Coordinates of C-alpha atoms in Angstrom, one line a residue:
X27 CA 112.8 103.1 88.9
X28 CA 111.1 99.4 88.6
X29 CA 112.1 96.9 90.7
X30 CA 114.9 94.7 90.5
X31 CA 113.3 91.5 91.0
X32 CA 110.4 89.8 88.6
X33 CA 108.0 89.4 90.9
X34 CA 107.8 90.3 94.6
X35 CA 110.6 92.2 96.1
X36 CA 112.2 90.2 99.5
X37 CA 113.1 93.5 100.6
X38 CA 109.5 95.1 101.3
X39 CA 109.0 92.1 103.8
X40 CA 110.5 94.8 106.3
X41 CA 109.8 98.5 107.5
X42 CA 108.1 98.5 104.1
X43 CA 105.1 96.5 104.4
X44 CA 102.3 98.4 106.3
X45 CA 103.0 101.2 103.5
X46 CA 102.8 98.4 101.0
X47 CA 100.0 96.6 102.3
X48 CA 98.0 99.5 102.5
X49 CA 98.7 100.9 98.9
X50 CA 98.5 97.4 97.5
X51 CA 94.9 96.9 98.6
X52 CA 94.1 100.4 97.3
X53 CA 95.4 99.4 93.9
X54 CA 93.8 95.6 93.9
X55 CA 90.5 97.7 94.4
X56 CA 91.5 100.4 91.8
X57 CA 92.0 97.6 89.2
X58 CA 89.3 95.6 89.8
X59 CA 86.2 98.1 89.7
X60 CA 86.0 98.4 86.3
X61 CA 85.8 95.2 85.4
X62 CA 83.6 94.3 87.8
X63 CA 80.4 97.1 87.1
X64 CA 77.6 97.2 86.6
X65 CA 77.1 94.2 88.8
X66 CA 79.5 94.4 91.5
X67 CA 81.8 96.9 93.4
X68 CA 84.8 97.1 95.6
X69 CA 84.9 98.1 99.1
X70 CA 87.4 98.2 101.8
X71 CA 87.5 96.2 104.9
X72 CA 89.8 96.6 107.8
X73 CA 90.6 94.7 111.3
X74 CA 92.2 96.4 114.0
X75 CA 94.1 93.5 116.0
X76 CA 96.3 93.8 119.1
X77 CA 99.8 92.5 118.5
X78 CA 102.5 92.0 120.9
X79 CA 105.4 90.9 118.5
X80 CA 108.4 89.0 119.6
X81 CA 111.8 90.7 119.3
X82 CA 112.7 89.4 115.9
X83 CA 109.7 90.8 114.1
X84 CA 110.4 94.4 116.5
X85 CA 114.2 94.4 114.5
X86 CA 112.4 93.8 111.2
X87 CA 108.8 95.6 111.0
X88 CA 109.5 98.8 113.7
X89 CA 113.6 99.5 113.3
X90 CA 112.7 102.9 115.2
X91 CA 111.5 101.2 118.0
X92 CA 114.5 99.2 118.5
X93 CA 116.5 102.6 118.6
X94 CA 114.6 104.4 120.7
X95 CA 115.1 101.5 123.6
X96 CA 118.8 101.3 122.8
X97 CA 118.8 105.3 124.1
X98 CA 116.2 104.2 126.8
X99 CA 118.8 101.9 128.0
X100 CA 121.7 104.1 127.5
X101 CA 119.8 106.3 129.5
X102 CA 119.0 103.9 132.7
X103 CA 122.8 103.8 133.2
X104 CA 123.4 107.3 134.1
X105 CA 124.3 107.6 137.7
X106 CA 121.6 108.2 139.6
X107 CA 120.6 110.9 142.0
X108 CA 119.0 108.6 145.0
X109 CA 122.2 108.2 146.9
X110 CA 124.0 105.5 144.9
X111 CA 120.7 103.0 144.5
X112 CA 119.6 102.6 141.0
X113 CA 116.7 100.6 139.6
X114 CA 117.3 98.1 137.5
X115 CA 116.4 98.3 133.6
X116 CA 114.3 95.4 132.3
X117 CA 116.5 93.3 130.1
X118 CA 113.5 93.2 127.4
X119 CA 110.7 95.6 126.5
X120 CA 108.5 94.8 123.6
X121 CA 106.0 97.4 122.2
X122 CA 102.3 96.8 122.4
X123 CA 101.0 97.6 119.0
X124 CA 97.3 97.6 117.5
X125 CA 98.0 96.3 113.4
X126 CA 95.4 97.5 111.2
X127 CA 95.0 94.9 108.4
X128 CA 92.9 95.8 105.5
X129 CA 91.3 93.7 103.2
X130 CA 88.7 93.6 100.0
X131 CA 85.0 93.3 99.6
X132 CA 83.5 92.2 96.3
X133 CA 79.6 93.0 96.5
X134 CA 76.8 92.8 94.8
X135 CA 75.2 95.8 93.9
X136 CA 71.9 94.8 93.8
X137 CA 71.6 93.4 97.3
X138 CA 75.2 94.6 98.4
X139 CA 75.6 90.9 100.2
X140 CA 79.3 89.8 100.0
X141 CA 80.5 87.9 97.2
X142 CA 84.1 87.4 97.6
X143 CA 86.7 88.4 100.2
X144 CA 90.3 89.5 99.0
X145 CA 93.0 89.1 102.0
X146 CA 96.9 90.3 101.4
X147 CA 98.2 88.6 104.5
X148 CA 100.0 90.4 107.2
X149 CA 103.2 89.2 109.7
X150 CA 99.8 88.8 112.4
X151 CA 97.6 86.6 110.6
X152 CA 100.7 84.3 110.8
X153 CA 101.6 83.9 113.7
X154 CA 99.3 83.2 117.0
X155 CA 96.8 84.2 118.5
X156 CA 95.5 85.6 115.3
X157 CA 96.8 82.5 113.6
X158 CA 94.1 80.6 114.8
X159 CA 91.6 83.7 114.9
X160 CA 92.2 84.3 111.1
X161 CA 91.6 80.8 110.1
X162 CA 88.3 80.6 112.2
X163 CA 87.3 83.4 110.1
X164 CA 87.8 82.0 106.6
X165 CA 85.9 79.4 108.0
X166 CA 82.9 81.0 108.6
X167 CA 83.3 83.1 105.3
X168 CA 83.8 79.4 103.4
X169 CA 80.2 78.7 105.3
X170 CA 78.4 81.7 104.6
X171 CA 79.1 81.1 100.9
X172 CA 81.8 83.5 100.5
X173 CA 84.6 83.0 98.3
X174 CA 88.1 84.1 99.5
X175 CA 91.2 85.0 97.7
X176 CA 94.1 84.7 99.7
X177 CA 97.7 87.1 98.8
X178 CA 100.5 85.8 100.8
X179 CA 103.6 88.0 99.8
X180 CA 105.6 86.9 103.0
X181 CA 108.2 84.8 103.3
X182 CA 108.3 84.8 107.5
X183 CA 105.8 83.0 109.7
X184 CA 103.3 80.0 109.5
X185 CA 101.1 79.5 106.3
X186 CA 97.6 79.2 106.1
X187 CA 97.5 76.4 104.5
X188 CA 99.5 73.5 105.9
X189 CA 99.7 71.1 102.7
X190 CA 103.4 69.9 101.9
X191 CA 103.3 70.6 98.3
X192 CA 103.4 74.6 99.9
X193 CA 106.0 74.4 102.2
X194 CA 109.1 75.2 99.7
X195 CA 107.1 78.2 98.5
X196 CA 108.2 81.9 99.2
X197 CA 105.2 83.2 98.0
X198 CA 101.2 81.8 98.2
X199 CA 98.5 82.8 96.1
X200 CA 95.3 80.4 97.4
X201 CA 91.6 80.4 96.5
X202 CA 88.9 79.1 98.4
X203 CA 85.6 78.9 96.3
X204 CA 82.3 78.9 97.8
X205 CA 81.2 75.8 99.2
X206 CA 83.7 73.6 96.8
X207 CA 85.9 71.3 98.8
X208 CA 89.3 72.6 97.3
X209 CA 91.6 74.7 97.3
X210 CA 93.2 76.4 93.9
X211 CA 96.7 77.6 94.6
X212 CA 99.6 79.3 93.5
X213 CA 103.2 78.3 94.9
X214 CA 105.7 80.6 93.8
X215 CA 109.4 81.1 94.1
X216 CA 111.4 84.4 94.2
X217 CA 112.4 83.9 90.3
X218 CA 108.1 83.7 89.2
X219 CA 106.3 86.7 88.0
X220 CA 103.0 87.5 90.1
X221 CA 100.3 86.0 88.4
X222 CA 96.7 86.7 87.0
X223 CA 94.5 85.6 89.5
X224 CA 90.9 84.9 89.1
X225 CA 88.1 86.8 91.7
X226 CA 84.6 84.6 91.3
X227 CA 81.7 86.2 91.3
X228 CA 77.7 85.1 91.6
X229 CA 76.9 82.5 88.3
X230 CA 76.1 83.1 85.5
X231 CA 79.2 86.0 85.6
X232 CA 82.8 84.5 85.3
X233 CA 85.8 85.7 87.2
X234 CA 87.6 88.7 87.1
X235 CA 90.9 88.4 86.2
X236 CA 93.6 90.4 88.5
X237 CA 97.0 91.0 87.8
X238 CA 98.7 90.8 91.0
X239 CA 102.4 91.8 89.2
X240 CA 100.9 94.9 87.6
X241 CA 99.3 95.8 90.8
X242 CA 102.7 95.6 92.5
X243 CA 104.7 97.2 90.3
X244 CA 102.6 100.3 89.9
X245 CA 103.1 100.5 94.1
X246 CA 106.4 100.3 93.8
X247 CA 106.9 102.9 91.3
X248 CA 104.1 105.2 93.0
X249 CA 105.5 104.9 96.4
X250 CA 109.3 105.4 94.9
X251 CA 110.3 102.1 97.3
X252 CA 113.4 102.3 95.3
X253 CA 115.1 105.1 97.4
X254 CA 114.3 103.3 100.6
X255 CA 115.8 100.4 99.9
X256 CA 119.3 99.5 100.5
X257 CA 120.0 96.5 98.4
X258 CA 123.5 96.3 99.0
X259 CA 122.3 94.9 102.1
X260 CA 120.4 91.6 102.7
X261 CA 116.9 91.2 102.5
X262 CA 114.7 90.8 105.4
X263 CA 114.7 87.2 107.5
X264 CA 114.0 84.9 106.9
X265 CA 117.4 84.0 105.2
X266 CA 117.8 83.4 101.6
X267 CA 118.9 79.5 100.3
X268 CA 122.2 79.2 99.0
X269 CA 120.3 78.8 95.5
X270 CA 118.4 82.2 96.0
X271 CA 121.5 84.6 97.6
X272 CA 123.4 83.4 94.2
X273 CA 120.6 83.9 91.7
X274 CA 120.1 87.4 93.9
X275 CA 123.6 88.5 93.3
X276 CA 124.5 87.0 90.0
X277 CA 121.0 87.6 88.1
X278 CA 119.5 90.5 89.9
X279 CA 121.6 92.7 91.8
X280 CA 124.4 92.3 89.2
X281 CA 121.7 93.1 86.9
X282 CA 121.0 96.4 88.6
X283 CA 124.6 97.7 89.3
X284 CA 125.7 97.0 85.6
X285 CA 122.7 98.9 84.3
X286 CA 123.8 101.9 86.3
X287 CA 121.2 101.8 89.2
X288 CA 123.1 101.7 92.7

């Protein structure tokens, strides 16, 4: 069963998204390699990056964590057995997590030197320290002549990119050419449909086109997301607009009940 929404789904912001981000790389790579041969191939990159997430992103991205120290606490309550003194159970404990973010290489065959760099963004390339860590290494890719395609399919944490015109977008799509002092992007709103994106390549060859909603709707049909998701609930934070939660209930989820799919 397709997803209820026309382009990306609020509601794989949460539990979902390492099983999304992993398969949605996979599939950017699957699409891409056969438009890109002879000349050029697709390989995968991946970071490993230590993350010690506040309690906010804990309740969204690891809900099984948040049980298990619910029972932990429960637990420290019991009386104890050291003749009435009890230790005290810290008020907060956050998990320590190492975040495998993957990304995608476009490379030339012929000298297998790095062409272009595909990144779907990740809660911790948002927020510090990798913030300031991920921008220092677009940097260097923008100065080793690399050219750097940018997927940003969440609505939580701090963009990339800190122009204005950005800010009331839930989605960002941005491309960094080699060496070219601009930035192309795409803004986009829960109501737009993912679009086709270019990925440059070395001149004379023109771009290859990617289609970022095809990519994400075969994902969501593979992975069968649709028997995960509750949407009789709210999406993940952050929280909707008054605009989006009635265009969400009115146009999509009304959409989805009066077709017959709970």
């Amino acid at each position: 069963m397709p997803s209820p929404f026309p382009g990306m789904d609020p509601y794989l912001e949460g539990h979902l998204w390492p099983d999304l981000h992993q398969r949605l790389a996979t599939k950017v790579s699957q699409q891409l390699g056969p438009r890109l041969r002879p000349r050029y191939v697709t390989r995968p990159g991946l970071a490993v990056l230590s993350d010690e997430p506040d309690e906010a992103e804990v309740k969204i991205m690891y809900p099984v964590v948040e049980v298990l120290r619910a029972r932990r606490m429960e637990q420290s309550k019991a009386p104890s057995a050291g003749g009435g003194v009890q230790a005290v159970a810290a008020p907060l404990v956050l998990p320590r997590i190492e975040m495998r973010t993957r990304h995608i290489e476009v490379r030339e065959v012929a000298s297998d030197e790095l062409v272009t760099v595909i990144e779907i963004l990740s809660p911790i390339n948002k927020r510090e320290p990798n913030l300031s860590r991920y921008r220092d290494k677009i940097t260097d890719l923008y100065h080793a002549d690399v050219h750097v395609l940018e997927i940003d399919l969440l609505r939580r944490g701090t963009r990339i990119h800190s122009d204005p015109r950005l800010r009331d977008a839930a989605y960002l799509v941005t491309l960094t050419r080699a060496m070219e002092s601009k930035l192309e992007a795409w803004p986009l709103h829960l109501t737009d449909r993912l679009p086709v994106v270019p990925v440059p390549l070395r001149p004379p060859d023109t771009d290859a086109p990617l289609d970022l909603q095809t990519a994400l709707n075969e994902v969501y049909d593979e992975a069968s997301y649709d028997l995960s998701l509750d949407y009789r609930e709210p999406p993940p934070p952050p929280q909707l607009s008054g605009a989006e939660t009635e265009w969400l209930r009115m146009d999509v989820l009304e959409n989805r009940h009066g077709s017959g799919n709970a």
